Amino acid sequence: MPHLVIDCSAPLADALDRAALIEELHPLVLADSGSTGVCKTVFRRAETYVGDGADADGRSGGNGFVHVEVGLMPGRSEALKARLSERILTLLVAHLPAAGAGGATCSVEVRDLAGSYRLFPTARSPRRTGAPVGVRP
């Protein structure tokens, strides 16, 4: 069930092996968070990035950035979310290409999904007839 969003500056996005990262990231998130279901990941390539010496094109100076956001159903302790953030950060740095690993800015946020969160379909609702979780007829 966890939702993951990976934002990555263009030069790193081109060099990063996304499939290999996600192949390790999904089981780590599920195991460490105690979540069930399937992780859903969106990888967003950021064409514009300014910071750490980078120009607006993200290619002149600086080494880029990668930010991973994990959305979980509420109920996990802050300590658990901090440990998961650390483990994801370690995994992320290990997957950076050698050229970016030393100078890229990497960050992780593990957060609770809002109370307004809804999902369709769910394990309890067939695709054809079910309504989103939390919606009553």
PDB file of C-alpha atoms in Angstrom:
ATOM      1  CA  MET A   1       0.000   0.000   0.000  1.00  0.00           C
ATOM      2  CA  PRO A   2       2.802   2.489   0.517  1.00  0.00           C
ATOM      3  CA  HIS A   3       3.040   5.317  -1.989  1.00  0.00           C
ATOM      4  CA  LEU A   4       6.535   6.388  -3.025  1.00  0.00           C
ATOM      5  CA  VAL A   5       7.525   9.444  -5.030  1.00  0.00           C
ATOM      6  CA  ILE A   6      11.102   9.865  -6.198  1.00  0.00           C
ATOM      7  CA  ASP A   7      12.090  13.316  -7.454  1.00  0.00           C
ATOM      8  CA  CYS A   8      15.448  13.417  -9.195  1.00  0.00           C
ATOM      9  CA  SER A   9      17.380  16.124 -11.028  1.00  0.00           C
ATOM     10  CA  ALA A  10      17.792  15.391 -14.736  1.00  0.00           C
ATOM     11  CA  PRO A  11      21.498  14.458 -14.825  1.00  0.00           C
ATOM     12  CA  LEU A  12      21.112  11.948 -11.986  1.00  0.00           C
ATOM     13  CA  ALA A  13      17.843  10.639 -13.405  1.00  0.00           C
ATOM     14  CA  ASP A  14      19.662   9.792 -16.630  1.00  0.00           C
ATOM     15  CA  ALA A  15      22.418   7.919 -14.779  1.00  0.00           C
ATOM     16  CA  LEU A  16      20.406   6.212 -12.032  1.00  0.00           C
ATOM     17  CA  ASP A  17      19.331   2.589 -12.530  1.00  0.00           C
ATOM     18  CA  ARG A  18      15.718   3.127 -11.486  1.00  0.00           C
ATOM     19  CA  ALA A  19      14.669  -0.504 -11.832  1.00  0.00           C
ATOM     20  CA  ALA A  20      17.476  -1.743  -9.585  1.00  0.00           C
ATOM     21  CA  LEU A  21      16.734   0.931  -6.972  1.00  0.00           C
ATOM     22  CA  ILE A  22      13.013   0.204  -6.905  1.00  0.00           C
ATOM     23  CA  GLU A  23      13.605  -3.567  -6.848  1.00  0.00           C
ATOM     24  CA  GLU A  24      15.389  -3.134  -3.502  1.00  0.00           C
ATOM     25  CA  LEU A  25      13.332  -0.192  -2.247  1.00  0.00           C
ATOM     26  CA  HIS A  26       9.904  -1.858  -2.351  1.00  0.00           C
ATOM     27  CA  PRO A  27      10.705  -4.864  -0.122  1.00  0.00           C
ATOM     28  CA  LEU A  28      12.642  -2.624   2.278  1.00  0.00           C
ATOM     29  CA  VAL A  29       9.677  -0.266   2.704  1.00  0.00           C
ATOM     30  CA  LEU A  30       7.172  -3.102   3.109  1.00  0.00           C
ATOM     31  CA  ALA A  31       9.285  -4.998   5.642  1.00  0.00           C
ATOM     32  CA  ASP A  32      10.396  -2.030   7.726  1.00  0.00           C
ATOM     33  CA  SER A  33       7.013  -0.292   7.804  1.00  0.00           C
ATOM     34  CA  GLY A  34       4.962  -3.422   8.442  1.00  0.00           C
ATOM     35  CA  SER A  35       2.774  -2.532   5.467  1.00  0.00           C
ATOM     36  CA  THR A  36       0.916  -5.027   3.367  1.00  0.00           C
ATOM     37  CA  GLY A  37       0.042  -4.876  -0.269  1.00  0.00           C
ATOM     38  CA  VAL A  38       2.048  -3.427  -3.104  1.00  0.00           C
ATOM     39  CA  CYS A  39       4.194  -0.319  -3.166  1.00  0.00           C
ATOM     40  CA  LYS A  40       3.296   2.181  -5.855  1.00  0.00           C
ATOM     41  CA  THR A  41       6.174   4.334  -7.067  1.00  0.00           C
ATOM     42  CA  VAL A  42       6.278   7.424  -9.255  1.00  0.00           C
ATOM     43  CA  PHE A  43       9.683   8.569 -10.510  1.00  0.00           C
ATOM     44  CA  ARG A  44       9.729  12.250 -11.497  1.00  0.00           C
ATOM     45  CA  ARG A  45      12.630  13.661 -13.463  1.00  0.00           C
ATOM     46  CA  ALA A  46      13.125  17.306 -12.528  1.00  0.00           C
ATOM     47  CA  GLU A  47      14.266  19.283 -15.553  1.00  0.00           C
ATOM     48  CA  THR A  48      14.719  22.416 -13.480  1.00  0.00           C
ATOM     49  CA  TYR A  49      16.799  22.307 -10.346  1.00  0.00           C
ATOM     50  CA  VAL A  50      18.510  25.235  -8.659  1.00  0.00           C
ATOM     51  CA  GLY A  51      20.664  24.668  -5.609  1.00  0.00           C
ATOM     52  CA  ASP A  52      24.062  23.442  -4.450  1.00  0.00           C
ATOM     53  CA  GLY A  53      25.796  25.384  -7.216  1.00  0.00           C
ATOM     54  CA  ALA A  54      23.459  24.199  -9.987  1.00  0.00           C
ATOM     55  CA  ASP A  55      22.103  26.607 -12.577  1.00  0.00           C
ATOM     56  CA  ALA A  56      18.443  26.520 -13.585  1.00  0.00           C
ATOM     57  CA  ASP A  57      19.219  23.825 -16.152  1.00  0.00           C
ATOM     58  CA  GLY A  58      20.566  21.670 -13.306  1.00  0.00           C
ATOM     59  CA  ARG A  59      23.672  20.840 -15.312  1.00  0.00           C
ATOM     60  CA  SER A  60      26.114  23.640 -14.549  1.00  0.00           C
ATOM     61  CA  GLY A  61      27.858  22.953 -11.275  1.00  0.00           C
ATOM     62  CA  GLY A  62      26.440  21.067  -8.349  1.00  0.00           C
ATOM     63  CA  ASN A  63      25.780  17.363  -8.417  1.00  0.00           C
ATOM     64  CA  GLY A  64      22.001  17.285  -8.398  1.00  0.00           C
ATOM     65  CA  PHE A  65      19.492  15.959  -5.939  1.00  0.00           C
ATOM     66  CA  VAL A  66      17.273  12.982  -5.232  1.00  0.00           C
ATOM     67  CA  HIS A  67      14.346  13.131  -2.812  1.00  0.00           C
ATOM     68  CA  VAL A  68      12.253  10.105  -1.821  1.00  0.00           C
ATOM     69  CA  GLU A  69       8.864  10.574  -0.190  1.00  0.00           C
ATOM     70  CA  VAL A  70       7.046   7.619   1.356  1.00  0.00           C
ATOM     71  CA  GLY A  71       3.375   7.920   2.267  1.00  0.00           C
ATOM     72  CA  LEU A  72       2.030   5.394   4.789  1.00  0.00           C
ATOM     73  CA  MET A  73      -1.270   4.913   6.544  1.00  0.00           C
ATOM     74  CA  PRO A  74      -1.122   6.635   9.955  1.00  0.00           C
ATOM     75  CA  GLY A  75      -0.099   4.779  13.069  1.00  0.00           C
ATOM     76  CA  ARG A  76       3.658   4.283  12.850  1.00  0.00           C
ATOM     77  CA  SER A  77       5.876   5.846  15.461  1.00  0.00           C
ATOM     78  CA  GLU A  78       8.195   8.719  14.614  1.00  0.00           C
ATOM     79  CA  ALA A  79      11.103   6.452  15.580  1.00  0.00           C
ATOM     80  CA  LEU A  80      10.045   3.824  13.043  1.00  0.00           C
ATOM     81  CA  LYS A  81       9.636   6.461  10.324  1.00  0.00           C
ATOM     82  CA  ALA A  82      13.091   7.901  11.151  1.00  0.00           C
ATOM     83  CA  ARG A  83      14.717   4.436  10.955  1.00  0.00           C
ATOM     84  CA  LEU A  84      12.990   3.774   7.633  1.00  0.00           C
ATOM     85  CA  SER A  85      14.200   7.151   6.324  1.00  0.00           C
ATOM     86  CA  GLU A  86      17.787   6.288   7.300  1.00  0.00           C
ATOM     87  CA  ARG A  87      17.628   2.878   5.627  1.00  0.00           C
ATOM     88  CA  ILE A  88      16.153   4.357   2.434  1.00  0.00           C
ATOM     89  CA  LEU A  89      18.821   7.072   2.419  1.00  0.00           C
ATOM     90  CA  THR A  90      21.583   4.462   2.713  1.00  0.00           C
ATOM     91  CA  LEU A  91      20.049   2.444  -0.136  1.00  0.00           C
ATOM     92  CA  LEU A  92      19.631   5.543  -2.279  1.00  0.00           C
ATOM     93  CA  VAL A  93      23.249   6.639  -1.872  1.00  0.00           C
ATOM     94  CA  ALA A  94      24.428   3.112  -2.706  1.00  0.00           C
ATOM     95  CA  HIS A  95      22.512   3.289  -5.997  1.00  0.00           C
ATOM     96  CA  LEU A  96      23.826   6.667  -7.103  1.00  0.00           C
ATOM     97  CA  PRO A  97      26.315   6.602  -9.954  1.00  0.00           C
ATOM     98  CA  ALA A  98      29.890   7.146  -8.763  1.00  0.00           C
ATOM     99  CA  ALA A  99      29.976  10.627 -10.299  1.00  0.00           C
ATOM    100  CA  GLY A 100      26.975  11.788  -8.273  1.00  0.00           C
ATOM    101  CA  ALA A 101      27.379   9.819  -5.062  1.00  0.00           C
ATOM    102  CA  GLY A 102      29.914  12.158  -3.520  1.00  0.00           C
ATOM    103  CA  GLY A 103      28.158  15.446  -4.122  1.00  0.00           C
ATOM    104  CA  ALA A 104      24.494  14.818  -4.752  1.00  0.00           C
ATOM    105  CA  THR A 105      21.997  16.085  -2.201  1.00  0.00           C
ATOM    106  CA  CYS A 106      19.788  13.213  -1.060  1.00  0.00           C
ATOM    107  CA  SER A 107      16.803  13.351   1.241  1.00  0.00           C
ATOM    108  CA  VAL A 108      13.984  11.108   2.428  1.00  0.00           C
ATOM    109  CA  GLU A 109      10.689  11.855   4.113  1.00  0.00           C
ATOM    110  CA  VAL A 110       8.407   9.185   5.535  1.00  0.00           C
ATOM    111  CA  ARG A 111       5.024  10.690   6.299  1.00  0.00           C
ATOM    112  CA  ASP A 112       1.471   9.732   7.140  1.00  0.00           C
ATOM    113  CA  LEU A 113      -1.114   9.863   4.406  1.00  0.00           C
ATOM    114  CA  ALA A 114      -3.853  12.404   5.142  1.00  0.00           C
ATOM    115  CA  GLY A 115      -7.192  11.407   6.623  1.00  0.00           C
ATOM    116  CA  SER A 116      -8.762  12.211   3.277  1.00  0.00           C
ATOM    117  CA  TYR A 117      -6.763   9.439   1.560  1.00  0.00           C
ATOM    118  CA  ARG A 118      -8.864   6.999  -0.462  1.00  0.00           C
ATOM    119  CA  LEU A 119      -7.886   4.034  -2.628  1.00  0.00           C
ATOM    120  CA  PHE A 120      -9.694   2.184  -5.399  1.00  0.00           C
ATOM    121  CA  PRO A 121      -9.704  -0.692  -5.971  1.00  0.00           C
ATOM    122  CA  THR A 122      -8.754  -2.387  -2.747  1.00  0.00           C
ATOM    123  CA  ALA A 123      -8.398  -6.021  -1.748  1.00  0.00           C
ATOM    124  CA  ARG A 124     -11.932  -5.715  -0.382  1.00  0.00           C
ATOM    125  CA  SER A 125     -13.515  -4.127  -3.446  1.00  0.00           C
ATOM    126  CA  PRO A 126     -13.696  -5.707  -6.881  1.00  0.00           C
ATOM    127  CA  ARG A 127     -12.608  -3.411  -9.702  1.00  0.00           C
ATOM    128  CA  ARG A 128     -15.955  -3.597 -11.455  1.00  0.00           C
ATOM    129  CA  THR A 129     -18.395  -2.804  -8.690  1.00  0.00           C
ATOM    130  CA  GLY A 130     -16.603  -1.519  -5.624  1.00  0.00           C
ATOM    131  CA  ALA A 131     -16.470   2.028  -4.428  1.00  0.00           C
ATOM    132  CA  PRO A 132     -13.362   3.706  -3.096  1.00  0.00           C
ATOM    133  CA  VAL A 133     -12.560   2.833   0.499  1.00  0.00           C
ATOM    134  CA  GLY A 134     -14.224   5.261   2.869  1.00  0.00           C
ATOM    135  CA  VAL A 135     -17.085   6.088   0.469  1.00  0.00           C
ATOM    136  CA  ARG A 136     -20.506   4.824   1.413  1.00  0.00           C
ATOM    137  CA  PRO A 137     -23.331   4.398  -1.093  1.00  0.00           C
TER     138      PRO A 137
END
